[in-house]
């Protein structure tokens, strides 16, 4: 599920005297990358701030306080700017949520759209997708964390959850294909297999810390070994 920006550090506050007037810029459309701006180039507001910086901090705050409990005032406080300055980059809190969820989902969907996910033996395709998913989770950790904590209370959230269900469905299809192919065990219910796979991989967002003693590549190796040693058919 490929590469991203974290939300681990907050930018230095900017003096309050440099506030921007209330913005009138157009909303950022769904599907765009977090750092993307109008065709003329990246959108920039106050000195030292761009849309990506605002988004990174917003995602961190959403994860700490919850999306619904986070006001534009709380975001402004964490950014060290006024609410009107935030509106230079996005038109609403919902725009920030949509950009963040698109960043997580675009990465996950790109894994399944890769030719290596659709050609070759089913178990090899499944392994590729699982490795890619782990890569996205570790590289876009704050964004995927936000995705996995959605409650579906807004149209933006419901749309993201529908995309996530479609992703899960396509991975389940790979499990079924590998099972039918005989490359993974058929004595385990495929729904159980799929749920355990997702449960294991999704749990990464709760405990994995990038930059720690366990590199992302080693983490992927460990999970793949654990998964496939338990799923591969036994040979005499």
PDB file of C-alpha atoms in Angstrom:
ATOM      1  CA  UNK A   1       0.000   0.000   0.000  1.00  0.00           C
ATOM      2  CA  UNK A   2       4.166   3.751  -1.580  1.00  0.00           C
ATOM      3  CA  UNK A   3       5.954   7.113  -0.043  1.00  0.00           C
ATOM      4  CA  UNK A   4       4.941   9.949   2.169  1.00  0.00           C
ATOM      5  CA  UNK A   5       5.536  12.745   4.516  1.00  0.00           C
ATOM      6  CA  UNK A   6       5.375  12.363   8.266  1.00  0.00           C
ATOM      7  CA  UNK A   7       3.908  14.731  10.765  1.00  0.00           C
ATOM      8  CA  UNK A   8       6.431  14.414  13.536  1.00  0.00           C
ATOM      9  CA  UNK A   9       7.594  18.016  13.952  1.00  0.00           C
ATOM     10  CA  UNK A  10       5.810  21.337  14.259  1.00  0.00           C
ATOM     11  CA  UNK A  11       7.052  24.445  12.452  1.00  0.00           C
ATOM     12  CA  UNK A  12       8.322  27.390  14.464  1.00  0.00           C
ATOM     13  CA  UNK A  13       5.649  29.998  15.287  1.00  0.00           C
ATOM     14  CA  UNK A  14       5.468  33.093  13.104  1.00  0.00           C
ATOM     15  CA  UNK A  15       4.914  36.522  14.692  1.00  0.00           C
ATOM     16  CA  UNK A  16       1.225  37.312  14.941  1.00  0.00           C
ATOM     17  CA  UNK A  17       1.692  40.633  13.184  1.00  0.00           C
ATOM     18  CA  UNK A  18       2.210  38.827   9.882  1.00  0.00           C
ATOM     19  CA  UNK A  19      -1.359  37.544   9.601  1.00  0.00           C
ATOM     20  CA  UNK A  20      -3.002  36.994   6.228  1.00  0.00           C
ATOM     21  CA  UNK A  21      -6.506  38.247   5.356  1.00  0.00           C
ATOM     22  CA  UNK A  22      -9.360  35.749   5.097  1.00  0.00           C
ATOM     23  CA  UNK A  23      -8.723  33.627   2.027  1.00  0.00           C
ATOM     24  CA  UNK A  24     -10.834  33.243  -1.080  1.00  0.00           C
ATOM     25  CA  UNK A  25      -8.830  30.539  -2.821  1.00  0.00           C
ATOM     26  CA  UNK A  26     -10.599  27.621  -4.458  1.00  0.00           C
ATOM     27  CA  UNK A  27     -10.893  24.353  -2.568  1.00  0.00           C
ATOM     28  CA  UNK A  28      -8.388  21.633  -3.205  1.00  0.00           C
ATOM     29  CA  UNK A  29     -10.021  18.890  -5.217  1.00  0.00           C
ATOM     30  CA  UNK A  30     -10.167  15.245  -4.115  1.00  0.00           C
ATOM     31  CA  UNK A  31      -7.452  12.927  -5.348  1.00  0.00           C
ATOM     32  CA  UNK A  32      -4.690  15.514  -5.271  1.00  0.00           C
ATOM     33  CA  UNK A  33      -1.404  14.906  -3.511  1.00  0.00           C
ATOM     34  CA  UNK A  34      -0.940  16.754  -0.223  1.00  0.00           C
ATOM     35  CA  UNK A  35       1.827  19.002  -1.499  1.00  0.00           C
ATOM     36  CA  UNK A  36       0.070  19.839  -4.754  1.00  0.00           C
ATOM     37  CA  UNK A  37      -1.172  23.343  -5.492  1.00  0.00           C
ATOM     38  CA  UNK A  38      -2.662  25.144  -8.486  1.00  0.00           C
ATOM     39  CA  UNK A  39      -1.201  24.601 -11.919  1.00  0.00           C
ATOM     40  CA  UNK A  40       0.920  27.725 -11.508  1.00  0.00           C
ATOM     41  CA  UNK A  41       2.881  26.161  -8.644  1.00  0.00           C
ATOM     42  CA  UNK A  42       2.669  25.239  -4.935  1.00  0.00           C
ATOM     43  CA  UNK A  43       0.388  27.401  -2.848  1.00  0.00           C
ATOM     44  CA  UNK A  44       2.239  29.407  -0.239  1.00  0.00           C
ATOM     45  CA  UNK A  45       0.966  31.657   2.508  1.00  0.00           C
ATOM     46  CA  UNK A  46       2.813  33.099   5.455  1.00  0.00           C
ATOM     47  CA  UNK A  47       6.615  32.944   5.341  1.00  0.00           C
ATOM     48  CA  UNK A  48       7.819  29.440   6.195  1.00  0.00           C
ATOM     49  CA  UNK A  49       4.446  27.792   5.581  1.00  0.00           C
ATOM     50  CA  UNK A  50       3.074  25.828   2.668  1.00  0.00           C
ATOM     51  CA  UNK A  51       0.118  23.498   2.291  1.00  0.00           C
ATOM     52  CA  UNK A  52       2.217  20.431   3.094  1.00  0.00           C
ATOM     53  CA  UNK A  53       3.416  21.905   6.393  1.00  0.00           C
ATOM     54  CA  UNK A  54      -0.118  22.817   7.397  1.00  0.00           C
ATOM     55  CA  UNK A  55      -1.343  19.341   6.418  1.00  0.00           C
ATOM     56  CA  UNK A  56       1.395  17.535   8.354  1.00  0.00           C
ATOM     57  CA  UNK A  57       0.575  19.409  11.541  1.00  0.00           C
ATOM     58  CA  UNK A  58      -3.173  18.989  11.001  1.00  0.00           C
ATOM     59  CA  UNK A  59      -2.845  15.210  10.681  1.00  0.00           C
ATOM     60  CA  UNK A  60      -0.809  15.045  13.884  1.00  0.00           C
ATOM     61  CA  UNK A  61      -3.455  17.098  15.709  1.00  0.00           C
ATOM     62  CA  UNK A  62      -6.338  15.028  14.263  1.00  0.00           C
ATOM     63  CA  UNK A  63      -4.647  11.854  15.505  1.00  0.00           C
ATOM     64  CA  UNK A  64      -4.077  13.269  18.988  1.00  0.00           C
ATOM     65  CA  UNK A  65      -7.450  14.918  19.559  1.00  0.00           C
ATOM     66  CA  UNK A  66      -9.749  13.283  17.027  1.00  0.00           C
ATOM     67  CA  UNK A  67     -11.011  14.964  13.878  1.00  0.00           C
ATOM     68  CA  UNK A  68     -14.372  16.044  15.288  1.00  0.00           C
ATOM     69  CA  UNK A  69     -12.837  17.466  18.470  1.00  0.00           C
ATOM     70  CA  UNK A  70     -10.279  19.517  16.529  1.00  0.00           C
ATOM     71  CA  UNK A  71     -11.343  23.067  15.740  1.00  0.00           C
ATOM     72  CA  UNK A  72      -9.632  25.461  13.387  1.00  0.00           C
ATOM     73  CA  UNK A  73      -8.637  27.361  16.510  1.00  0.00           C
ATOM     74  CA  UNK A  74      -6.780  24.311  17.859  1.00  0.00           C
ATOM     75  CA  UNK A  75      -5.057  23.875  14.497  1.00  0.00           C
ATOM     76  CA  UNK A  76      -4.039  27.537  14.468  1.00  0.00           C
ATOM     77  CA  UNK A  77      -2.653  27.230  17.992  1.00  0.00           C
ATOM     78  CA  UNK A  78      -0.545  24.202  17.041  1.00  0.00           C
ATOM     79  CA  UNK A  79       0.709  25.940  13.904  1.00  0.00           C
ATOM     80  CA  UNK A  80       1.434  29.184  15.733  1.00  0.00           C
ATOM     81  CA  UNK A  81      -0.633  31.197  13.255  1.00  0.00           C
ATOM     82  CA  UNK A  82      -4.111  32.695  13.090  1.00  0.00           C
ATOM     83  CA  UNK A  83      -7.148  30.871  11.724  1.00  0.00           C
ATOM     84  CA  UNK A  84      -7.337  33.289   8.802  1.00  0.00           C
ATOM     85  CA  UNK A  85      -3.789  32.333   7.814  1.00  0.00           C
ATOM     86  CA  UNK A  86      -4.813  28.650   7.565  1.00  0.00           C
ATOM     87  CA  UNK A  87      -7.522  29.620   5.081  1.00  0.00           C
ATOM     88  CA  UNK A  88      -4.829  30.784   2.691  1.00  0.00           C
ATOM     89  CA  UNK A  89      -4.001  27.103   2.088  1.00  0.00           C
ATOM     90  CA  UNK A  90      -7.393  25.353   2.379  1.00  0.00           C
ATOM     91  CA  UNK A  91     -11.009  26.463   2.555  1.00  0.00           C
ATOM     92  CA  UNK A  92     -12.022  24.273   5.501  1.00  0.00           C
ATOM     93  CA  UNK A  93     -11.046  21.629   8.015  1.00  0.00           C
ATOM     94  CA  UNK A  94     -12.725  19.133   5.702  1.00  0.00           C
ATOM     95  CA  UNK A  95     -10.243  19.980   2.943  1.00  0.00           C
ATOM     96  CA  UNK A  96      -7.402  19.008   5.258  1.00  0.00           C
ATOM     97  CA  UNK A  97      -9.102  15.721   6.097  1.00  0.00           C
ATOM     98  CA  UNK A  98      -9.727  14.910   2.433  1.00  0.00           C
ATOM     99  CA  UNK A  99      -6.125  15.668   1.456  1.00  0.00           C
ATOM    100  CA  UNK A 100      -4.807  13.503   4.289  1.00  0.00           C
ATOM    101  CA  UNK A 101      -7.059  10.552   3.467  1.00  0.00           C
ATOM    102  CA  UNK A 102      -6.293  10.817  -0.243  1.00  0.00           C
ATOM    103  CA  UNK A 103      -2.586  10.654   0.571  1.00  0.00           C
ATOM    104  CA  UNK A 104      -3.054   7.407   2.528  1.00  0.00           C
ATOM    105  CA  UNK A 105      -5.453   5.786   0.070  1.00  0.00           C
ATOM    106  CA  UNK A 106      -3.593   6.835  -3.070  1.00  0.00           C
ATOM    107  CA  UNK A 107      -0.528   5.055  -1.723  1.00  0.00           C
ATOM    108  CA  UNK A 108      -2.419   1.882  -0.901  1.00  0.00           C
ATOM    109  CA  UNK A 109      -4.266   1.777  -4.202  1.00  0.00           C
ATOM    110  CA  UNK A 110      -1.034   2.329  -6.133  1.00  0.00           C
ATOM    111  CA  UNK A 111       0.256  -0.970  -4.765  1.00  0.00           C
ATOM    112  CA  UNK A 112      -2.666  -2.879  -6.255  1.00  0.00           C
ATOM    113  CA  UNK A 113      -2.378  -0.962  -9.531  1.00  0.00           C
ATOM    114  CA  UNK A 114       1.263  -1.998  -9.914  1.00  0.00           C
ATOM    115  CA  UNK A 115       1.672  -4.678 -12.648  1.00  0.00           C
ATOM    116  CA  UNK A 116       3.401  -6.931 -10.111  1.00  0.00           C
ATOM    117  CA  UNK A 117       0.119  -7.204  -8.235  1.00  0.00           C
ATOM    118  CA  UNK A 118      -1.667  -8.708 -11.227  1.00  0.00           C
ATOM    119  CA  UNK A 119       0.899 -10.921 -12.979  1.00  0.00           C
ATOM    120  CA  UNK A 120       2.421 -14.207 -11.865  1.00  0.00           C
ATOM    121  CA  UNK A 121       1.584 -16.758  -9.189  1.00  0.00           C
ATOM    122  CA  UNK A 122      -1.125 -15.676  -6.770  1.00  0.00           C
ATOM    123  CA  UNK A 123       1.012 -16.164  -3.656  1.00  0.00           C
ATOM    124  CA  UNK A 124       3.797 -14.028  -5.165  1.00  0.00           C
ATOM    125  CA  UNK A 125       1.272 -11.308  -5.998  1.00  0.00           C
ATOM    126  CA  UNK A 126      -0.131 -11.497  -2.476  1.00  0.00           C
ATOM    127  CA  UNK A 127       3.345 -11.168  -0.985  1.00  0.00           C
ATOM    128  CA  UNK A 128       4.076  -8.150  -3.185  1.00  0.00           C
ATOM    129  CA  UNK A 129       0.859  -6.442  -2.090  1.00  0.00           C
ATOM    130  CA  UNK A 130       1.480  -7.158   1.589  1.00  0.00           C
ATOM    131  CA  UNK A 131       5.023  -5.782   1.377  1.00  0.00           C
ATOM    132  CA  UNK A 132       3.756  -2.717  -0.445  1.00  0.00           C
ATOM    133  CA  UNK A 133       1.066  -2.206   2.155  1.00  0.00           C
ATOM    134  CA  UNK A 134       3.616  -2.350   4.967  1.00  0.00           C
ATOM    135  CA  UNK A 135       5.787   0.140   3.078  1.00  0.00           C
ATOM    136  CA  UNK A 136       2.918   2.604   2.808  1.00  0.00           C
ATOM    137  CA  UNK A 137       2.007   2.183   6.473  1.00  0.00           C
ATOM    138  CA  UNK A 138       5.552   2.872   7.640  1.00  0.00           C
ATOM    139  CA  UNK A 139       6.248   5.750   5.234  1.00  0.00           C
ATOM    140  CA  UNK A 140       2.840   7.434   5.574  1.00  0.00           C
ATOM    141  CA  UNK A 141       2.214   6.359   9.152  1.00  0.00           C
ATOM    142  CA  UNK A 142       0.311   9.433  10.469  1.00  0.00           C
ATOM    143  CA  UNK A 143      -1.913   9.521   7.379  1.00  0.00           C
ATOM    144  CA  UNK A 144      -2.786   5.808   7.480  1.00  0.00           C
ATOM    145  CA  UNK A 145      -3.351   6.060  11.231  1.00  0.00           C
ATOM    146  CA  UNK A 146      -5.966   8.728  10.549  1.00  0.00           C
ATOM    147  CA  UNK A 147      -7.584   6.521   7.907  1.00  0.00           C
ATOM    148  CA  UNK A 148      -7.807   3.526  10.234  1.00  0.00           C
ATOM    149  CA  UNK A 149      -9.458   5.609  12.973  1.00  0.00           C
ATOM    150  CA  UNK A 150     -12.294   6.958  10.845  1.00  0.00           C
ATOM    151  CA  UNK A 151     -15.822   6.694  12.204  1.00  0.00           C
ATOM    152  CA  UNK A 152     -17.719   7.550   9.038  1.00  0.00           C
ATOM    153  CA  UNK A 153     -19.482  10.585  10.485  1.00  0.00           C
ATOM    154  CA  UNK A 154     -18.995  12.815   7.419  1.00  0.00           C
ATOM    155  CA  UNK A 155     -19.338  12.335   3.680  1.00  0.00           C
ATOM    156  CA  UNK A 156     -15.558  12.685   3.313  1.00  0.00           C
ATOM    157  CA  UNK A 157     -15.028   9.885   5.831  1.00  0.00           C
ATOM    158  CA  UNK A 158     -17.654   7.644   4.265  1.00  0.00           C
ATOM    159  CA  UNK A 159     -16.095   8.071   0.835  1.00  0.00           C
ATOM    160  CA  UNK A 160     -12.669   7.165   2.230  1.00  0.00           C
ATOM    161  CA  UNK A 161     -14.077   4.120   4.026  1.00  0.00           C
ATOM    162  CA  UNK A 162     -15.671   2.932   0.778  1.00  0.00           C
ATOM    163  CA  UNK A 163     -12.266   3.136  -0.934  1.00  0.00           C
ATOM    164  CA  UNK A 164     -10.687   1.262   1.952  1.00  0.00           C
ATOM    165  CA  UNK A 165     -13.316  -1.505   1.738  1.00  0.00           C
ATOM    166  CA  UNK A 166     -12.623  -1.849  -1.985  1.00  0.00           C
ATOM    167  CA  UNK A 167      -8.911  -2.186  -1.243  1.00  0.00           C
ATOM    168  CA  UNK A 168      -9.637  -4.876   1.369  1.00  0.00           C
ATOM    169  CA  UNK A 169     -11.899  -6.679  -1.106  1.00  0.00           C
ATOM    170  CA  UNK A 170      -9.183  -6.777  -3.756  1.00  0.00           C
ATOM    171  CA  UNK A 171      -6.644  -8.163  -1.300  1.00  0.00           C
ATOM    172  CA  UNK A 172      -9.179 -10.782  -0.207  1.00  0.00           C
ATOM    173  CA  UNK A 173      -9.415 -11.777  -3.861  1.00  0.00           C
ATOM    174  CA  UNK A 174      -5.677 -12.435  -3.905  1.00  0.00           C
ATOM    175  CA  UNK A 175      -5.994 -14.649  -0.818  1.00  0.00           C
ATOM    176  CA  UNK A 176      -8.786 -16.617  -2.511  1.00  0.00           C
ATOM    177  CA  UNK A 177      -6.743 -16.937  -5.713  1.00  0.00           C
ATOM    178  CA  UNK A 178      -3.714 -18.260  -3.822  1.00  0.00           C
ATOM    179  CA  UNK A 179      -5.952 -20.682  -1.957  1.00  0.00           C
ATOM    180  CA  UNK A 180      -7.531 -21.958  -5.188  1.00  0.00           C
ATOM    181  CA  UNK A 181      -4.097 -22.182  -6.787  1.00  0.00           C
ATOM    182  CA  UNK A 182      -2.951 -24.420  -3.945  1.00  0.00           C
ATOM    183  CA  UNK A 183      -0.055 -22.181  -2.921  1.00  0.00           C
ATOM    184  CA  UNK A 184      -1.540 -21.365   0.487  1.00  0.00           C
ATOM    185  CA  UNK A 185      -3.373 -23.587   2.910  1.00  0.00           C
ATOM    186  CA  UNK A 186      -6.990 -24.415   2.163  1.00  0.00           C
ATOM    187  CA  UNK A 187      -7.836 -25.732   5.641  1.00  0.00           C
ATOM    188  CA  UNK A 188      -8.128 -22.192   7.053  1.00  0.00           C
ATOM    189  CA  UNK A 189     -11.284 -20.225   6.318  1.00  0.00           C
ATOM    190  CA  UNK A 190     -10.325 -17.513   3.772  1.00  0.00           C
ATOM    191  CA  UNK A 191     -12.280 -14.843   5.644  1.00  0.00           C
ATOM    192  CA  UNK A 192     -10.338 -15.651   8.797  1.00  0.00           C
ATOM    193  CA  UNK A 193      -7.071 -15.492   6.860  1.00  0.00           C
ATOM    194  CA  UNK A 194      -7.928 -12.106   5.394  1.00  0.00           C
ATOM    195  CA  UNK A 195      -8.996 -10.634   8.728  1.00  0.00           C
ATOM    196  CA  UNK A 196      -5.857 -11.868  10.462  1.00  0.00           C
ATOM    197  CA  UNK A 197      -3.678 -10.441   7.691  1.00  0.00           C
ATOM    198  CA  UNK A 198      -5.315  -7.034   7.940  1.00  0.00           C
ATOM    199  CA  UNK A 199      -5.327  -7.135  11.720  1.00  0.00           C
ATOM    200  CA  UNK A 200      -1.607  -7.861  11.840  1.00  0.00           C
ATOM    201  CA  UNK A 201      -0.609  -5.226   9.299  1.00  0.00           C
ATOM    202  CA  UNK A 202      -2.976  -2.522  10.513  1.00  0.00           C
ATOM    203  CA  UNK A 203      -1.683  -2.913  14.071  1.00  0.00           C
ATOM    204  CA  UNK A 204       1.624  -1.448  12.879  1.00  0.00           C
ATOM    205  CA  UNK A 205       0.218   2.069  13.201  1.00  0.00           C
ATOM    206  CA  UNK A 206      -0.314   1.567  16.936  1.00  0.00           C
ATOM    207  CA  UNK A 207       3.190   0.533  17.912  1.00  0.00           C
ATOM    208  CA  UNK A 208       5.728   1.055  15.132  1.00  0.00           C
ATOM    209  CA  UNK A 209       7.956   4.119  15.389  1.00  0.00           C
ATOM    210  CA  UNK A 210       9.955   5.118  12.274  1.00  0.00           C
ATOM    211  CA  UNK A 211      13.596   5.734  13.044  1.00  0.00           C
ATOM    212  CA  UNK A 212      13.585   3.203  15.886  1.00  0.00           C
ATOM    213  CA  UNK A 213      15.678   0.044  16.232  1.00  0.00           C
ATOM    214  CA  UNK A 214      13.493  -1.930  13.801  1.00  0.00           C
ATOM    215  CA  UNK A 215      13.979  -0.758  10.180  1.00  0.00           C
ATOM    216  CA  UNK A 216      10.898  -0.820   7.967  1.00  0.00           C
ATOM    217  CA  UNK A 217      12.439  -3.406   5.625  1.00  0.00           C
ATOM    218  CA  UNK A 218      13.178  -5.761   8.512  1.00  0.00           C
ATOM    219  CA  UNK A 219       9.652  -5.271   9.811  1.00  0.00           C
ATOM    220  CA  UNK A 220       8.257  -6.279   6.413  1.00  0.00           C
ATOM    221  CA  UNK A 221      10.545  -9.336   6.287  1.00  0.00           C
ATOM    222  CA  UNK A 222       9.411 -10.432   9.742  1.00  0.00           C
ATOM    223  CA  UNK A 223       5.716 -10.092   8.927  1.00  0.00           C
ATOM    224  CA  UNK A 224       6.001 -11.834   5.564  1.00  0.00           C
ATOM    225  CA  UNK A 225       7.955 -14.708   7.133  1.00  0.00           C
ATOM    226  CA  UNK A 226       5.388 -15.093   9.894  1.00  0.00           C
ATOM    227  CA  UNK A 227       2.459 -14.930   7.485  1.00  0.00           C
ATOM    228  CA  UNK A 228       3.721 -17.284   4.807  1.00  0.00           C
ATOM    229  CA  UNK A 229       5.336 -19.835   7.064  1.00  0.00           C
ATOM    230  CA  UNK A 230       1.875 -20.265   8.505  1.00  0.00           C
ATOM    231  CA  UNK A 231       0.036 -20.184   5.175  1.00  0.00           C
ATOM    232  CA  UNK A 232       2.185 -22.153   2.758  1.00  0.00           C
ATOM    233  CA  UNK A 233       1.090 -25.697   2.073  1.00  0.00           C
ATOM    234  CA  UNK A 234       3.065 -28.381   3.876  1.00  0.00           C
ATOM    235  CA  UNK A 235       5.362 -30.375   1.627  1.00  0.00           C
ATOM    236  CA  UNK A 236       6.457 -33.911   2.343  1.00  0.00           C
TER     237      UNK A 236
END
